[in-house]
Amino acid sequence: MADLILHHYTTSPFSEKVRLILGAKQLPWKSVFIPPIMPKPDVELLTGGYRKTPFLQIGADMYCDSALIADVLEHLQPEPTLYPEPEKGLSRILAQWADTTLFWAAMAWNLQPRGAAEVFAKAPPEAAKAFGEDRGKMSAGNMTRLRPADATSAYKSYLRRLSDMLDDRHYLLGEVPSITDFAAYHPLWYTRRIESVRTILDLTPAVVDWMDRMAAIGHGAPEKFSADEAIAVAKAATPHTMLTDSTFQDDHGIALGSAVTIRAESFGLEETSGTLVAATRTHYTLERSDERIGTVHVHFPRIGYVLKKTEA
């Protein structure tokens, strides 16, 4: 198996989700640290424009979005499974809720003024402004942000509901962690990192205990790797997807071989352009070529992404 190369940064919540999955599956991986805000020239070179964090590189294949990355890791190492029966469908649906609704409520709480002040306390004054401007460009006014007071109410309710799910079990859907646990954990993990806002977790002791169990999974043993080394790996490799479904599913009237763009629906609106080489029930794949990296394939999940044909 080719090396798993995770492009991430330390404080990225979605990166923590993937790092824990790698730890749970005891998969060896290489760690490439990337900037939290633009510019990200090496990221854009490898993905063609996608700039959200993290993305997973396997040779000349780039897997975007933590939901798709989880499917790739499940294929590579089926045990312990992220999607236990009979709650396989339920775990995916709840994970999508956690990655969106729960995440945005938590982050609005986390980065309220006192939380943001703590996060950027040791950074120069312009750092907070640059971060805010960067994240604003990622949504381009396309999202409704919760105000801190509304986020407080929502976040408290969601924590109570998670606590209710833990009344008689160690994890959210049973006695072993599923994709629901990894998705629900990472925004709460970010809360716990910020002393001035983490007291909200004290309202739900069962959730705190569950978080301790999740944290104990760990990240495995990552090996430090550089962006230049990752680019060299891509250049030397031939794309070979780890995704198992391959049947063409045409929901857009766009034929394989067409020039297309793909972008996220609501956050991270930068487009990736290339040639559509796969459109299956679960994912899209674009082929791109560049002198520095050769030919690569960039993979996206269908859910949450917009496919458009490039007009001539």
Short mmCIF file of C-alpha atoms in Angstrom, two decimals:
data_model
loop_
_atom_site.label_atom_id
_atom_site.label_comp_id
_atom_site.label_asym_id
_atom_site.label_seq_id
_atom_site.Cartn_x
_atom_site.Cartn_y
_atom_site.Cartn_z
CA MET A 1 0.00 0.00 0.00
CA ALA A 2 1.26 3.48 -0.88
CA ASP A 3 1.92 5.85 1.99
CA LEU A 4 -0.98 7.78 3.49
CA ILE A 5 -0.05 11.46 3.50
CA LEU A 6 -2.33 13.75 5.51
CA HIS A 7 -2.10 17.45 4.72
CA HIS A 8 -3.36 19.23 7.85
CA TYR A 9 -2.57 21.67 10.64
CA THR A 10 -2.61 21.13 14.38
CA THR A 11 -5.68 23.15 15.35
CA SER A 12 -7.93 22.06 12.48
CA PRO A 13 -11.05 20.32 13.89
CA PHE A 14 -11.70 18.22 10.78
CA SER A 15 -8.05 17.19 10.81
CA GLU A 16 -8.52 15.95 14.37
CA LYS A 17 -11.42 13.83 13.14
CA VAL A 18 -9.20 12.16 10.54
CA ARG A 19 -6.18 11.86 12.85
CA LEU A 20 -8.32 9.93 15.35
CA ILE A 21 -9.67 7.63 12.62
CA LEU A 22 -6.10 6.89 11.55
CA GLY A 23 -5.30 6.13 15.18
CA ALA A 24 -8.35 3.91 15.62
CA LYS A 25 -7.46 1.90 12.53
CA GLN A 26 -3.76 1.83 13.51
CA LEU A 27 -2.72 2.95 10.05
CA PRO A 28 0.74 4.46 9.59
CA TRP A 29 0.68 7.92 8.06
CA LYS A 30 2.86 10.80 7.03
CA SER A 31 2.15 14.30 8.32
CA VAL A 32 2.46 17.38 6.11
CA PHE A 33 1.66 20.61 7.93
CA ILE A 34 -0.05 23.27 5.82
CA PRO A 35 -0.94 26.92 6.55
CA PRO A 36 -4.33 27.52 8.22
CA ILE A 37 -5.09 30.45 5.87
CA MET A 38 -4.23 31.44 2.32
CA PRO A 39 -1.88 31.53 0.51
CA LYS A 40 -1.48 27.77 0.22
CA PRO A 41 0.49 27.28 -3.00
CA ASP A 42 1.43 23.64 -2.41
CA VAL A 43 -2.15 22.72 -1.47
CA GLU A 44 -3.55 24.40 -4.57
CA LEU A 45 -0.92 22.72 -6.73
CA LEU A 46 -1.95 19.26 -5.53
CA THR A 47 -5.72 19.78 -5.43
CA GLY A 48 -6.20 22.29 -8.22
CA GLY A 49 -7.97 24.85 -6.05
CA TYR A 50 -9.58 23.01 -3.15
CA ARG A 51 -8.18 24.60 0.00
CA LYS A 52 -10.17 23.17 2.92
CA THR A 53 -8.35 21.14 5.56
CA PRO A 54 -7.47 18.31 5.61
CA PHE A 55 -6.94 16.36 2.42
CA LEU A 56 -5.45 12.89 2.10
CA GLN A 57 -2.86 12.04 -0.53
CA ILE A 58 -2.12 8.49 -1.63
CA GLY A 59 0.42 8.62 -4.43
CA ALA A 60 -1.10 10.70 -7.22
CA ASP A 61 -4.62 10.58 -5.75
CA MET A 62 -5.95 13.46 -3.62
CA TYR A 63 -9.03 12.78 -1.49
CA CYS A 64 -10.93 15.90 -0.42
CA ASP A 65 -13.40 16.21 2.49
CA SER A 66 -13.19 14.23 5.72
CA ALA A 67 -16.34 12.23 4.86
CA LEU A 68 -14.70 10.84 1.71
CA ILE A 69 -11.40 10.32 3.51
CA ALA A 70 -13.21 8.19 6.08
CA ASP A 71 -14.56 5.96 3.29
CA VAL A 72 -11.05 5.55 1.85
CA LEU A 73 -9.60 4.59 5.24
CA GLU A 74 -12.48 2.14 5.79
CA HIS A 75 -11.60 0.45 2.50
CA LEU A 76 -7.94 0.23 3.36
CA GLN A 77 -8.55 -1.07 6.89
CA PRO A 78 -12.09 -2.44 7.37
CA GLU A 79 -11.58 -3.23 11.06
CA PRO A 80 -12.51 -1.70 13.36
CA THR A 81 -15.34 -0.52 11.17
CA LEU A 82 -16.56 3.08 11.12
CA TYR A 83 -20.00 1.92 9.96
CA PRO A 84 -21.17 -0.93 12.24
CA GLU A 85 -24.36 -2.81 11.42
CA PRO A 86 -27.26 -2.41 11.87
CA GLU A 87 -26.75 1.35 12.34
CA LYS A 88 -24.65 1.87 9.19
CA GLY A 89 -27.06 4.31 7.57
CA LEU A 90 -27.92 6.03 10.84
CA SER A 91 -24.24 6.57 11.64
CA ARG A 92 -23.66 8.31 8.31
CA ILE A 93 -26.70 10.56 8.65
CA LEU A 94 -25.76 11.57 12.20
CA ALA A 95 -22.15 12.17 11.11
CA GLN A 96 -23.37 14.55 8.41
CA TRP A 97 -25.42 16.42 11.03
CA ALA A 98 -22.39 16.60 13.32
CA ASP A 99 -20.09 17.84 10.54
CA THR A 100 -22.51 20.64 9.66
CA THR A 101 -25.17 21.69 12.15
CA LEU A 102 -23.29 20.72 15.32
CA PHE A 103 -19.98 21.99 13.95
CA TRP A 104 -21.23 25.48 13.10
CA ALA A 105 -23.06 25.90 16.41
CA ALA A 106 -19.92 24.81 18.28
CA MET A 107 -17.62 27.08 16.28
CA ALA A 108 -19.88 30.09 16.76
CA TRP A 109 -19.66 29.42 20.50
CA ASN A 110 -15.93 28.70 20.40
CA LEU A 111 -14.97 31.83 18.49
CA GLN A 112 -17.20 34.31 20.29
CA PRO A 113 -15.16 37.37 21.31
CA ARG A 114 -13.59 35.91 24.45
CA GLY A 115 -12.80 32.63 22.75
CA ALA A 116 -11.28 34.32 19.72
CA ALA A 117 -9.24 36.60 22.00
CA GLU A 118 -7.76 33.55 23.71
CA VAL A 119 -7.08 31.71 20.46
CA PHE A 120 -5.14 34.67 19.06
CA ALA A 121 -3.69 35.92 22.37
CA LYS A 122 -0.12 34.99 21.44
CA ALA A 123 -0.38 36.00 17.80
CA PRO A 124 0.29 39.46 16.36
CA PRO A 125 -2.79 41.74 16.16
CA GLU A 126 -3.11 41.32 12.41
CA ALA A 127 -3.39 37.51 12.71
CA ALA A 128 -6.99 37.53 13.97
CA LYS A 129 -8.00 39.97 11.24
CA ALA A 130 -6.33 37.85 8.56
CA PHE A 131 -8.03 34.70 9.85
CA GLY A 132 -11.45 36.38 9.87
CA GLU A 133 -10.98 37.73 6.35
CA ASP A 134 -9.81 34.35 5.10
CA ARG A 135 -12.81 32.51 6.52
CA GLY A 136 -15.13 35.24 5.22
CA LYS A 137 -13.83 34.66 1.70
CA MET A 138 -14.45 30.93 2.08
CA SER A 139 -18.18 31.53 2.53
CA ALA A 140 -18.49 34.64 0.31
CA GLY A 141 -21.70 35.61 2.11
CA ASN A 142 -23.23 32.27 1.19
CA MET A 143 -23.80 31.12 4.77
CA THR A 144 -25.95 32.26 7.67
CA ARG A 145 -23.70 32.48 10.73
CA LEU A 146 -25.18 31.90 14.17
CA ARG A 147 -24.84 34.80 16.57
CA PRO A 148 -23.13 33.87 19.86
CA ALA A 149 -26.37 33.98 21.88
CA ASP A 150 -28.19 31.74 19.41
CA ALA A 151 -25.18 29.45 19.20
CA THR A 152 -25.16 29.14 22.99
CA SER A 153 -28.75 27.93 23.08
CA ALA A 154 -28.26 25.49 20.22
CA TYR A 155 -24.93 24.14 21.47
CA LYS A 156 -26.29 23.49 24.98
CA SER A 157 -29.26 21.62 23.50
CA TYR A 158 -27.03 19.52 21.25
CA LEU A 159 -24.73 18.64 24.15
CA ARG A 160 -27.73 17.52 26.23
CA ARG A 161 -28.94 15.35 23.36
CA LEU A 162 -25.51 13.77 22.96
CA SER A 163 -25.52 13.15 26.71
CA ASP A 164 -28.90 11.40 26.43
CA MET A 165 -27.41 9.09 23.77
CA LEU A 166 -24.69 8.12 26.25
CA ASP A 167 -27.06 7.16 29.08
CA ASP A 168 -26.53 3.42 28.69
CA ARG A 169 -23.63 3.06 26.28
CA HIS A 170 -19.97 4.02 25.97
CA TYR A 171 -20.29 5.56 22.51
CA LEU A 172 -23.06 7.38 20.71
CA LEU A 173 -24.48 4.35 18.91
CA GLY A 174 -23.19 1.45 20.97
CA GLU A 175 -20.17 -0.05 22.67
CA VAL A 176 -17.69 0.78 19.91
CA PRO A 177 -17.04 4.13 18.22
CA SER A 178 -18.59 4.74 14.79
CA ILE A 179 -18.23 7.55 12.27
CA THR A 180 -20.85 9.42 14.34
CA ASP A 181 -18.46 9.58 17.29
CA PHE A 182 -15.53 10.88 15.24
CA ALA A 183 -17.72 13.52 13.57
CA ALA A 184 -19.35 14.68 16.81
CA TYR A 185 -16.07 14.74 18.71
CA HIS A 186 -13.97 17.17 16.70
CA PRO A 187 -15.98 20.42 17.24
CA LEU A 188 -16.17 19.61 20.96
CA TRP A 189 -12.43 18.91 20.95
CA TYR A 190 -11.93 22.47 19.73
CA THR A 191 -14.13 23.79 22.55
CA ARG A 192 -12.06 21.91 25.09
CA ARG A 193 -8.88 23.56 23.83
CA ILE A 194 -10.14 27.06 24.79
CA GLU A 195 -10.16 27.64 28.53
CA SER A 196 -12.51 30.62 28.43
CA VAL A 197 -15.33 28.71 26.70
CA ARG A 198 -14.84 25.05 27.62
CA THR A 199 -16.92 25.31 30.80
CA ILE A 200 -20.02 24.71 28.66
CA LEU A 201 -18.95 21.05 28.56
CA ASP A 202 -19.25 20.82 32.36
CA LEU A 203 -23.04 20.84 31.96
CA THR A 204 -22.89 17.33 30.48
CA PRO A 205 -20.47 15.08 32.44
CA ALA A 206 -21.37 12.04 30.34
CA VAL A 207 -20.18 13.89 27.25
CA VAL A 208 -16.89 14.78 28.96
CA ASP A 209 -16.35 11.13 29.88
CA TRP A 210 -17.06 10.11 26.28
CA MET A 211 -14.61 12.73 25.06
CA ASP A 212 -11.94 11.22 27.31
CA ARG A 213 -12.58 7.82 25.73
CA MET A 214 -12.32 9.33 22.24
CA ALA A 215 -9.13 11.24 23.04
CA ALA A 216 -7.54 8.04 24.38
CA ILE A 217 -7.74 6.54 20.87
CA GLY A 218 -4.82 8.75 19.86
CA HIS A 219 -3.34 9.49 16.46
CA GLY A 220 -1.09 6.49 16.04
CA ALA A 221 2.50 7.25 15.07
CA PRO A 222 2.65 9.87 12.31
CA GLU A 223 5.91 10.50 10.50
CA LYS A 224 6.90 14.05 9.66
CA PHE A 225 6.91 14.73 5.91
CA SER A 226 7.43 17.86 3.82
CA ALA A 227 5.29 19.39 1.09
CA ASP A 228 8.19 19.01 -1.37
CA GLU A 229 8.38 15.30 -0.56
CA ALA A 230 4.62 14.95 -1.06
CA ILE A 231 4.85 16.71 -4.43
CA ALA A 232 7.67 14.35 -5.45
CA VAL A 233 5.51 11.36 -4.47
CA ALA A 234 2.68 12.63 -6.69
CA LYS A 235 5.06 13.22 -9.60
CA ALA A 236 6.45 9.68 -9.39
CA ALA A 237 3.07 7.94 -9.08
CA THR A 238 0.22 6.99 -11.38
CA PRO A 239 -3.35 7.66 -10.18
CA HIS A 240 -5.02 4.55 -8.80
CA THR A 241 -8.13 5.16 -6.74
CA MET A 242 -8.90 3.49 -3.42
CA LEU A 243 -12.63 4.10 -3.95
CA THR A 244 -14.50 0.92 -4.77
CA ASP A 245 -17.59 2.08 -6.70
CA SER A 246 -16.99 2.85 -10.39
CA THR A 247 -20.34 2.73 -12.23
CA PHE A 248 -21.10 6.02 -14.00
CA GLN A 249 -24.17 7.76 -12.60
CA ASP A 250 -25.22 10.73 -14.69
CA ASP A 251 -27.39 13.17 -12.72
CA HIS A 252 -26.19 16.28 -14.57
CA GLY A 253 -26.10 15.45 -18.28
CA ILE A 254 -22.32 15.79 -18.20
CA ALA A 255 -20.39 13.06 -19.97
CA LEU A 256 -17.15 11.57 -18.74
CA GLY A 257 -14.24 13.30 -20.43
CA SER A 258 -15.88 16.73 -20.09
CA ALA A 259 -14.06 19.77 -18.75
CA VAL A 260 -15.73 20.58 -15.42
CA THR A 261 -15.39 22.42 -12.14
CA ILE A 262 -16.24 21.19 -8.64
CA ARG A 263 -16.66 23.28 -5.50
CA ALA A 264 -18.25 22.96 -2.09
CA GLU A 265 -21.90 23.99 -1.75
CA SER A 266 -21.57 26.55 1.03
CA PHE A 267 -18.10 26.84 2.53
CA GLY A 268 -14.81 26.71 0.67
CA LEU A 269 -16.16 27.96 -2.63
CA GLU A 270 -12.87 27.82 -4.53
CA GLU A 271 -13.28 25.72 -7.68
CA THR A 272 -11.17 22.81 -8.82
CA SER A 273 -11.11 22.42 -12.59
CA GLY A 274 -10.17 19.35 -14.61
CA THR A 275 -11.47 16.51 -16.73
CA LEU A 276 -14.30 14.44 -15.28
CA VAL A 277 -13.09 10.82 -15.19
CA ALA A 278 -15.53 9.39 -12.64
CA ALA A 279 -19.04 10.26 -11.44
CA THR A 280 -20.39 7.42 -9.33
CA ARG A 281 -23.19 7.19 -6.78
CA THR A 282 -20.80 8.43 -4.06
CA HIS A 283 -18.03 10.53 -5.61
CA TYR A 284 -16.57 12.57 -8.45
CA THR A 285 -13.01 12.37 -9.77
CA LEU A 286 -11.20 15.02 -11.81
CA GLU A 287 -7.98 14.45 -13.72
CA ARG A 288 -5.46 17.26 -13.74
CA SER A 289 -1.95 17.66 -15.11
CA ASP A 290 0.86 20.00 -14.14
CA GLU A 291 4.56 20.00 -14.93
CA ARG A 292 5.54 19.84 -11.24
CA ILE A 293 3.21 17.02 -10.19
CA GLY A 294 2.47 15.17 -13.41
CA THR A 295 -1.04 13.72 -13.73
CA VAL A 296 -3.15 13.48 -10.58
CA HIS A 297 -6.71 12.56 -9.73
CA VAL A 298 -8.65 14.73 -7.27
CA HIS A 299 -11.64 13.04 -5.60
CA PHE A 300 -14.72 14.65 -4.02
CA PRO A 301 -17.87 13.25 -2.38
CA ARG A 302 -21.11 13.92 -4.24
CA ILE A 303 -22.91 15.12 -1.12
CA GLY A 304 -22.00 18.72 -0.36
CA TYR A 305 -20.36 19.51 -3.70
CA VAL A 306 -21.45 21.21 -6.92
CA LEU A 307 -20.46 19.86 -10.34
CA LYS A 308 -20.60 22.16 -13.38
CA LYS A 309 -19.53 21.80 -16.99
CA THR A 310 -16.92 24.32 -18.08
CA GLU A 311 -18.34 26.54 -20.79
CA ALA A 312 -16.20 26.73 -23.91
#
